[in-house]
PDB file of C-alpha atoms in Angstrom:
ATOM      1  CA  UNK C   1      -7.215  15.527   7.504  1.00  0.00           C
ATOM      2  CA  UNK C   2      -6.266  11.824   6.773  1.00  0.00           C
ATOM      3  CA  UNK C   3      -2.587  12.196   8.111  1.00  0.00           C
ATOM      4  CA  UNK C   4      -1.703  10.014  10.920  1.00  0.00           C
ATOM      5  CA  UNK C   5      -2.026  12.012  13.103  1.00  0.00           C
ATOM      6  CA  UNK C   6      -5.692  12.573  12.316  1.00  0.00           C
ATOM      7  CA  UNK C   7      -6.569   8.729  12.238  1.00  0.00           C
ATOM      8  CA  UNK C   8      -4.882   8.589  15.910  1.00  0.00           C
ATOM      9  CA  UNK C   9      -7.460  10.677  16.939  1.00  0.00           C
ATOM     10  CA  UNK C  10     -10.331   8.199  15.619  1.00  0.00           C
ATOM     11  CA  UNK C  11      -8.183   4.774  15.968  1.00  0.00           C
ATOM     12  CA  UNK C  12      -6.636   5.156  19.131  1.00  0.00           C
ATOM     13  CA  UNK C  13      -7.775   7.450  22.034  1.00  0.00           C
ATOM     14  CA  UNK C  14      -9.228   6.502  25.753  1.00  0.00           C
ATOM     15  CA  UNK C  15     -12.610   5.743  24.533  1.00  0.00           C
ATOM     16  CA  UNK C  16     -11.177   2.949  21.840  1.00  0.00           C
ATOM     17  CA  UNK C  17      -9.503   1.414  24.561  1.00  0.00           C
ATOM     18  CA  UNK C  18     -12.676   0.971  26.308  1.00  0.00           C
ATOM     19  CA  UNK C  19     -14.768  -0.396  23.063  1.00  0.00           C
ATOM     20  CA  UNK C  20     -11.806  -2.913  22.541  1.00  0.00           C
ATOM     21  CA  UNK C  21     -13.028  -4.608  25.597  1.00  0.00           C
ATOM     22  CA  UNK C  22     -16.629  -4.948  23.847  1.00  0.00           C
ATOM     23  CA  UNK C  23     -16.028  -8.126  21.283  1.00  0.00           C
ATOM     24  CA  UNK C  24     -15.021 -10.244  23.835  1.00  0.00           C
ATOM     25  CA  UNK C  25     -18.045  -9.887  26.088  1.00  0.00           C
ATOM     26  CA  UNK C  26     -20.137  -9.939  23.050  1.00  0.00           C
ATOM     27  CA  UNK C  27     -18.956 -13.455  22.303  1.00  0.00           C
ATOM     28  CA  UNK C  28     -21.234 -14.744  25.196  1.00  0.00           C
ATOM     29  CA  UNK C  29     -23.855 -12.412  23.993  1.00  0.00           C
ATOM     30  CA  UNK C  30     -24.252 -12.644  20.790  1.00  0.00           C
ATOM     31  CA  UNK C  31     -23.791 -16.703  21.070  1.00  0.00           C
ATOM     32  CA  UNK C  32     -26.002 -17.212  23.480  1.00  0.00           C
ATOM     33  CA  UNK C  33     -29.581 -17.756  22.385  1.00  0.00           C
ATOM     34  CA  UNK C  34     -31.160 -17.090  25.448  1.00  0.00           C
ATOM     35  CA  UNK C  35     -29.171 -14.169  26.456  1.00  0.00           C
ATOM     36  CA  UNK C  36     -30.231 -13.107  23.047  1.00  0.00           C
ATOM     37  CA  UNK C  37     -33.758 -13.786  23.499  1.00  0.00           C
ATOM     38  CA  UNK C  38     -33.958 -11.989  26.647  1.00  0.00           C
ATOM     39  CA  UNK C  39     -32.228  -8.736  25.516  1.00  0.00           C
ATOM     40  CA  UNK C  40     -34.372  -5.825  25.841  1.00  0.00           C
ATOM     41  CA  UNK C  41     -33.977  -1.909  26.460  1.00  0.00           C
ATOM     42  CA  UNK C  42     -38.386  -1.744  26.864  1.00  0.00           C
ATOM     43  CA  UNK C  43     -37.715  -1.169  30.456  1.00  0.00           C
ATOM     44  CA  UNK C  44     -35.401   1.635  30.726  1.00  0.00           C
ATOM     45  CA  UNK C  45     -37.767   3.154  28.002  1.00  0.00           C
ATOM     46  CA  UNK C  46     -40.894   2.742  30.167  1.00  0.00           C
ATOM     47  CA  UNK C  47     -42.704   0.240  27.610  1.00  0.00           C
ATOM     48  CA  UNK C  48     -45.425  -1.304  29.039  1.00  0.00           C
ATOM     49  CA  UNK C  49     -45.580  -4.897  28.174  1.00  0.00           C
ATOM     50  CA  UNK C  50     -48.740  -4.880  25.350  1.00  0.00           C
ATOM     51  CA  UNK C  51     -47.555  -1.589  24.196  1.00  0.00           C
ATOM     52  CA  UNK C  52     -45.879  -1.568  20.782  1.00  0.00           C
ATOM     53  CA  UNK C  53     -42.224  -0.877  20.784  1.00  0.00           C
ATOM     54  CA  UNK C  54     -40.775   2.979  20.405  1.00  0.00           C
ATOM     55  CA  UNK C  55     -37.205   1.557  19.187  1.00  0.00           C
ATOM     56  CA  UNK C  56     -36.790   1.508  15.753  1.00  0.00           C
ATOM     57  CA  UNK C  57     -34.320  -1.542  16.239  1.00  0.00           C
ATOM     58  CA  UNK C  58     -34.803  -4.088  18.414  1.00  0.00           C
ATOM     59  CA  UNK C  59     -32.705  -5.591  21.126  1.00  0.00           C
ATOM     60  CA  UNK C  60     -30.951  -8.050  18.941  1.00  0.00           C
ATOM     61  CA  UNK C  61     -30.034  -5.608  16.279  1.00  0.00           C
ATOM     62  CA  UNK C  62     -28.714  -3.150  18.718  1.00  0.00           C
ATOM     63  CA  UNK C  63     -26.802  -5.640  20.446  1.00  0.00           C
ATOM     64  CA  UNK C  64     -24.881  -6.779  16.966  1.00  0.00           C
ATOM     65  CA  UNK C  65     -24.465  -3.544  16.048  1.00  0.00           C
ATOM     66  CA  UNK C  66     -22.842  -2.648  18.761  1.00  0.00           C
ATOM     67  CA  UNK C  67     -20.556  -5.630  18.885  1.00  0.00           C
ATOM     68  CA  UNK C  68     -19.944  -5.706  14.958  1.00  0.00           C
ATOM     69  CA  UNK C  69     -19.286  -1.417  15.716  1.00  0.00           C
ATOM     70  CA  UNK C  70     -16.867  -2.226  18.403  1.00  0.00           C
ATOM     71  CA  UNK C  71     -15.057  -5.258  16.568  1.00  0.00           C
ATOM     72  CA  UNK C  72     -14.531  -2.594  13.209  1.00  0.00           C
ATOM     73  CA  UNK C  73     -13.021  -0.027  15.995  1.00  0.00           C
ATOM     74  CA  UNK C  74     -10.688  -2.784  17.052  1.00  0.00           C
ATOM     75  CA  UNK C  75      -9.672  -3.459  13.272  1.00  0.00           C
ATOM     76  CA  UNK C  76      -9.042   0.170  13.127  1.00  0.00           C
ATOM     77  CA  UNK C  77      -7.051   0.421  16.359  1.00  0.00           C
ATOM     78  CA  UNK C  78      -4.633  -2.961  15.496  1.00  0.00           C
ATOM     79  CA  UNK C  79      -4.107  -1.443  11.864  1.00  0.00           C
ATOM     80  CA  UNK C  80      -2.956   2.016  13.276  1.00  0.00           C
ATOM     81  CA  UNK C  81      -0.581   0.721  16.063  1.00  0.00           C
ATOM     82  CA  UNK C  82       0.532  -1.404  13.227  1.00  0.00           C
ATOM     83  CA  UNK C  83       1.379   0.804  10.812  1.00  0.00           C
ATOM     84  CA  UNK C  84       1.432   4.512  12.364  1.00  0.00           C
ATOM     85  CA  UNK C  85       4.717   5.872  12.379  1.00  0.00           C
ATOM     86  CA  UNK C  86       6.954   6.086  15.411  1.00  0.00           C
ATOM     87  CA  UNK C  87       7.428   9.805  15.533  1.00  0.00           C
ATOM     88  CA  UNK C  88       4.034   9.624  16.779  1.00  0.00           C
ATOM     89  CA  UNK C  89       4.277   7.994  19.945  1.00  0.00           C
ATOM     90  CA  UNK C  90       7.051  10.885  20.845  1.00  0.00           C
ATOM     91  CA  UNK C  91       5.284  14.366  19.678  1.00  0.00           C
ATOM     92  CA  UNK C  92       1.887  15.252  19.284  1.00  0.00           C
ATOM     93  CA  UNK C  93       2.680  17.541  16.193  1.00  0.00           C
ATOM     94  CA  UNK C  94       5.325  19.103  13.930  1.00  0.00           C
ATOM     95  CA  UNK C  95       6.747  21.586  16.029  1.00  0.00           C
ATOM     96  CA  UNK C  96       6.671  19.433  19.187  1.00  0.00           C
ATOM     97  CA  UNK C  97       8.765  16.910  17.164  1.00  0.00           C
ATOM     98  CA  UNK C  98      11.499  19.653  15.606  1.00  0.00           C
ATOM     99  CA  UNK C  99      11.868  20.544  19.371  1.00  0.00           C
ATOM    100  CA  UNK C 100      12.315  17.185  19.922  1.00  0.00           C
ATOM    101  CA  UNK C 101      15.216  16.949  17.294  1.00  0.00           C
ATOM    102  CA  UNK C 102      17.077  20.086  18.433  1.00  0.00           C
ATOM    103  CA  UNK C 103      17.156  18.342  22.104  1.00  0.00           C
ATOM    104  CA  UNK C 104      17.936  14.561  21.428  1.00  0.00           C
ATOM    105  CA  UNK C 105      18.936  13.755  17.515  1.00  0.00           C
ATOM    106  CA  UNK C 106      22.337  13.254  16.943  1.00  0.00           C
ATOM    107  CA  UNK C 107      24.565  14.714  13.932  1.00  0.00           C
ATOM    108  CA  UNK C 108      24.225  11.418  12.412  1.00  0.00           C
ATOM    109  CA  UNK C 109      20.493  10.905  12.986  1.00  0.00           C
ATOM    110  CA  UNK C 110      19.802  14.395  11.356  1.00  0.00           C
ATOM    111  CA  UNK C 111      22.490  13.646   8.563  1.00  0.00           C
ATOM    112  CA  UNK C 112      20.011  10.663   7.882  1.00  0.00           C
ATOM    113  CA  UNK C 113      17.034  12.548   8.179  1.00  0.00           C
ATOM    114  CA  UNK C 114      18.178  15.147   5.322  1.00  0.00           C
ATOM    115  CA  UNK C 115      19.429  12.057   2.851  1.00  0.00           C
ATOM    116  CA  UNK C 116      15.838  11.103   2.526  1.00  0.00           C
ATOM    117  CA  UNK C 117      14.230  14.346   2.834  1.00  0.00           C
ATOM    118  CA  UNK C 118      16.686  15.096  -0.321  1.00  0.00           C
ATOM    119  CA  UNK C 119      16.233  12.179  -1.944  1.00  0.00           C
ATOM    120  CA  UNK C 120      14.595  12.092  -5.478  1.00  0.00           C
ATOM    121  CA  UNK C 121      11.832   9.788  -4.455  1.00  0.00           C
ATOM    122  CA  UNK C 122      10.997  11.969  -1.856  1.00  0.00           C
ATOM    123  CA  UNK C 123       7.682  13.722  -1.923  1.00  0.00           C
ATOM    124  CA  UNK C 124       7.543  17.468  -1.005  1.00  0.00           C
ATOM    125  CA  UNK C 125       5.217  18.798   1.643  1.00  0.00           C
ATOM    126  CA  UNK C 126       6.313  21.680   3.452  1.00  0.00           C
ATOM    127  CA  UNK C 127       6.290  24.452   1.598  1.00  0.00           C
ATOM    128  CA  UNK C 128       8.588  26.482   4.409  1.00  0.00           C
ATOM    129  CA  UNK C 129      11.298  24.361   3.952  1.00  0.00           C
ATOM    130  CA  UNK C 130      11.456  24.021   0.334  1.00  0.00           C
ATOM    131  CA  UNK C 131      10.894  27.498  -0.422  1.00  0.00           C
ATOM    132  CA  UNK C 132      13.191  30.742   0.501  1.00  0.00           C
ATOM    133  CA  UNK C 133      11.183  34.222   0.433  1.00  0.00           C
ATOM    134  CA  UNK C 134       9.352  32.250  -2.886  1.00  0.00           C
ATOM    135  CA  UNK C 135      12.659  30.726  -4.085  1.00  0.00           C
ATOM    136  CA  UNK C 136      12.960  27.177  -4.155  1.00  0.00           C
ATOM    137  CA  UNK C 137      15.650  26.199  -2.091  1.00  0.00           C
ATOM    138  CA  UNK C 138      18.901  24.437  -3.439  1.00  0.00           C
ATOM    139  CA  UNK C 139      19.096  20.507  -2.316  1.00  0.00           C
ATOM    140  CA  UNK C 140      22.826  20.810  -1.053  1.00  0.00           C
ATOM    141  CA  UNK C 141      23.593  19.409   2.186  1.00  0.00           C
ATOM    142  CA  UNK C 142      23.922  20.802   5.062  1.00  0.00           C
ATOM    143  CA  UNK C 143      24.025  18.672   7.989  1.00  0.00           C
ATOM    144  CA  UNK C 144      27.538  17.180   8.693  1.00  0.00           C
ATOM    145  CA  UNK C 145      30.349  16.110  10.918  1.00  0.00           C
ATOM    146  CA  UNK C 146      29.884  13.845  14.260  1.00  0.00           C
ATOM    147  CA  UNK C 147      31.465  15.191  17.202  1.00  0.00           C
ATOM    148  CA  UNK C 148      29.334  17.046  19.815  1.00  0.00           C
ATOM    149  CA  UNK C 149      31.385  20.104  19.258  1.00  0.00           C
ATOM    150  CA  UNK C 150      30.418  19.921  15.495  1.00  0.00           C
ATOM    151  CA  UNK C 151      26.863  19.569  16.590  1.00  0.00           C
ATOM    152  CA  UNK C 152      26.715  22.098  18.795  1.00  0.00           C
ATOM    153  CA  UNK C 153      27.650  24.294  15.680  1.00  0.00           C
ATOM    154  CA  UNK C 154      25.460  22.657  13.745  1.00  0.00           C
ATOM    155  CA  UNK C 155      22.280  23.606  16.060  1.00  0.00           C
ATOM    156  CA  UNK C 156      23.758  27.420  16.130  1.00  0.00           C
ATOM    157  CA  UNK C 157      24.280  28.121  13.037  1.00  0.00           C
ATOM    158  CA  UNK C 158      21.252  26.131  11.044  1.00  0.00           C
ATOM    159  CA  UNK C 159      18.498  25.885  13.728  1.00  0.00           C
ATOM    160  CA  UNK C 160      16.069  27.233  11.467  1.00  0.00           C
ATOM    161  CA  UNK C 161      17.190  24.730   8.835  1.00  0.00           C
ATOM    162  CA  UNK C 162      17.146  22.217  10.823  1.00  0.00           C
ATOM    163  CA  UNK C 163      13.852  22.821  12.721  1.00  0.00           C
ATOM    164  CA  UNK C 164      12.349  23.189   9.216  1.00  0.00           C
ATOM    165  CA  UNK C 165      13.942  20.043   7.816  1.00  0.00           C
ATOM    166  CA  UNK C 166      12.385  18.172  11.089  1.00  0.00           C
ATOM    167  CA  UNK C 167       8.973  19.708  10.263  1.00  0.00           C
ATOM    168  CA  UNK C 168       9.053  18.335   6.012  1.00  0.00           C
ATOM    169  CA  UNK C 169      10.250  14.880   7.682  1.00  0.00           C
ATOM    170  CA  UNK C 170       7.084  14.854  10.510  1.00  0.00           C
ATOM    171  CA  UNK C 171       4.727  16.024   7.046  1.00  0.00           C
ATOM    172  CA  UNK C 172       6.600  12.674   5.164  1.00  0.00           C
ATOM    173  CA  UNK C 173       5.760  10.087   7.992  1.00  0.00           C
ATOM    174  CA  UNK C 174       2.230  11.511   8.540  1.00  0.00           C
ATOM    175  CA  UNK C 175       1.589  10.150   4.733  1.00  0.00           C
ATOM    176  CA  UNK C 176       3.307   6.865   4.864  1.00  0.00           C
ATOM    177  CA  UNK C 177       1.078   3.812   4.227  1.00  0.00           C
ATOM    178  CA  UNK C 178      -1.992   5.362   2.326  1.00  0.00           C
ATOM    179  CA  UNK C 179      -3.561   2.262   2.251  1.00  0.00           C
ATOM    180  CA  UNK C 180      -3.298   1.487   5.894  1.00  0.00           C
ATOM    181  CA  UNK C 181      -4.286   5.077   6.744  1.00  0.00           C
ATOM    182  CA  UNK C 182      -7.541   4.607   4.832  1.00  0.00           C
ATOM    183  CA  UNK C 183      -8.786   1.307   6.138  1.00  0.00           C
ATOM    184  CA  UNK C 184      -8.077   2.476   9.983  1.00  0.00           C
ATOM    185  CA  UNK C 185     -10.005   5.488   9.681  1.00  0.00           C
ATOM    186  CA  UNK C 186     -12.762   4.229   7.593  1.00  0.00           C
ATOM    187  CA  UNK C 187     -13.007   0.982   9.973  1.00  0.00           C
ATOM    188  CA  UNK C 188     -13.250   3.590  12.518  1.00  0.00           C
ATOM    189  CA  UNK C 189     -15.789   5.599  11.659  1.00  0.00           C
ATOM    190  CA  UNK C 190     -18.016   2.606  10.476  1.00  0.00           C
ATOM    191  CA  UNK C 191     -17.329   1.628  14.038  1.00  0.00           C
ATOM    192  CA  UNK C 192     -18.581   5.036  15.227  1.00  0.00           C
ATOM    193  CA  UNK C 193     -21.883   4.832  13.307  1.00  0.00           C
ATOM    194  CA  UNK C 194     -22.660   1.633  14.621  1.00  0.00           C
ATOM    195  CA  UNK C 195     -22.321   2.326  17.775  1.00  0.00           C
ATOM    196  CA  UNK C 196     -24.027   5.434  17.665  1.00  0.00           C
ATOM    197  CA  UNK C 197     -27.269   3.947  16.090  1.00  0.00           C
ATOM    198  CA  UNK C 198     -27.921   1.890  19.286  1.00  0.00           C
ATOM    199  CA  UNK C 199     -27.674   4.751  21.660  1.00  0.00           C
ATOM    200  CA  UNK C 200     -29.620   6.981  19.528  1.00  0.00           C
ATOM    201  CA  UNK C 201     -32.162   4.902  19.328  1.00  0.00           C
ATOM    202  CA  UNK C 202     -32.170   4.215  23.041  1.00  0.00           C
ATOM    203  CA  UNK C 203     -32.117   7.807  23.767  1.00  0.00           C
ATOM    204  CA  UNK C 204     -35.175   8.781  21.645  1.00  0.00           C
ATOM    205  CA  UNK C 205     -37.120   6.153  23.073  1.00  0.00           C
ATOM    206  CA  UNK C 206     -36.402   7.544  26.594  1.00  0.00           C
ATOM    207  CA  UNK C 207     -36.769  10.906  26.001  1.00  0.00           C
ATOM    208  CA  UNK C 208     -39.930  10.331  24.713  1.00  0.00           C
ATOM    209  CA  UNK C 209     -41.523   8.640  27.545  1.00  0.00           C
ATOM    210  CA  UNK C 210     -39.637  11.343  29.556  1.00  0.00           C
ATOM    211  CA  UNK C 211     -41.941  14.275  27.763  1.00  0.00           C
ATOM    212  CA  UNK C 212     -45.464  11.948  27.755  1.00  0.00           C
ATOM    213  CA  UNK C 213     -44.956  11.575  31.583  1.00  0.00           C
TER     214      UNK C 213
END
C-alpha cells in the first residue's frame, strides 16, 4: 500500500489541488492580527455572545491548523510530482501500462526494459513473471532485433512474456525512491488530520445546536 501509485492517491488528486491554493491565502490570515482576532466560527454554531464556547479549539487554532494542514499537503504534493515515476502519468495500473507497451514501445525500448529487469541489482516483484508453473524462470534474453517486421514477431510470439516483463518493470518503478515515497504520504496524511480536526470540530458544534433547537 505505499507504492506510488498509492501515495498518488493521497499526494495528488482534485481535492490537493484545491488545498494547494490554501497557504497562500493563509499568509494574509494568519499574519494579520486583526483578521486573527476577529476569526470566529460562534456564529454559524449559534453561540450566543455570553455563552461559553462548544468548540474545543478556537478560531485561531483552527485557522493554523488548517493552513499548517494544507502547507504539509503541498510538501506532499511537490515531493510526489518530484519524484513519482513517469509510467505514472501514462497508466493508472500494471495491466493498463503492459497494454501500453504492446501498442507504443519499440524493440529497442523493450530490449532496455528487460536489461534492467535482468539485471543483478534488480529486485524481484512479480512473482508471474519470474516463476513458470512454480519454476523459476531462466534470465536469458528474449527481446531482440529492431526492424518493425522483427517486432511484429516479437509481439506474436512472446506477448505473454512481454506483457509480464512490462508488469515486473511497473512493480520496480512503483518502489523507486523509498525515502521520497514515505515523506509524501506521511506529509499527506498529517495534512489530512489537520484539516480534518477543524471541520470536525465545526461540525459537532453545529450539530449540536441543530438537536437543542
Amino acid at each position: 500500500m505505499f507504492r506510488w501509485d498509492f501515495v498518488r492517491g493521497i499526494a495528488d488528486n482534485d481535492f490537493t489541488k484545491v488545498v494547494l491554493l490554501i497557504p497562500v491565502a493563509g499568509y494574509l490570515i494568519l499574519f494579520n492580527d486583526e483578521i486573527a482576532r476577529l476569526a470566529s466560527f460562534d456564529v454559524l454554531a449559534g453561540v450566543d455572545v455570553n455563552a461559553p464556547s462548544p468548540f474545543v479549539f478556537g478560531g485561531l487554532a483552527k485557522l493554523r491548523m488548517v493552513f499548517f494542514g494544507s502547507l504539509a499537503i503541498l510538501l506532499s504534493y511537490v515531493i510526489y510530482r518530484l519524484f513519482h515515476p513517469t509510467e505514472l502519468d501514462v497508466s493508472k495500473n500494471e495491466l493498463e501500462f503492459a497494454e501500453l507497451v504492446r501498442q507504443r514501445y519499440s524493440v529497442y525500448e523493450l530490449a532496455a526494459m528487460e536489461e534492467r529487469v535482468h539485471s543483478p541489482e534488480w529486485a524481484e516483484r512479480t512473482d508471474e513473471f519470474w516463476f513458470i508453473l512454480g519454476n523459476p524462470r531462466s534470465k536469458r534474453k528474449i527481446v531482440s532485433g529492431y526492424r518493425p517486421d522483427v517486432r511484429a514477431y516479437m509481439f506474436r510470439e512472446h506477448a505473454d512474456y512481454i506483457g509480464y516483463l512490462a508488469r515486473e518493470w511497473w512493480a520496480g518503478q512503483m518502489h523507486r525512491y523509498p525515502a521520497a515515497r514515505y515523506s509524501s504520504l506521511a506529509l499527506g496524511a498529517v495534512g489530512y488530520v489537520l484539516l480534518a480536526l477543524p471541520t470536525s470540530d465545526i461540525a459537532q458544534a453545529v450539530l449540536v445546536h441543530l438537536l437543542l433547537q
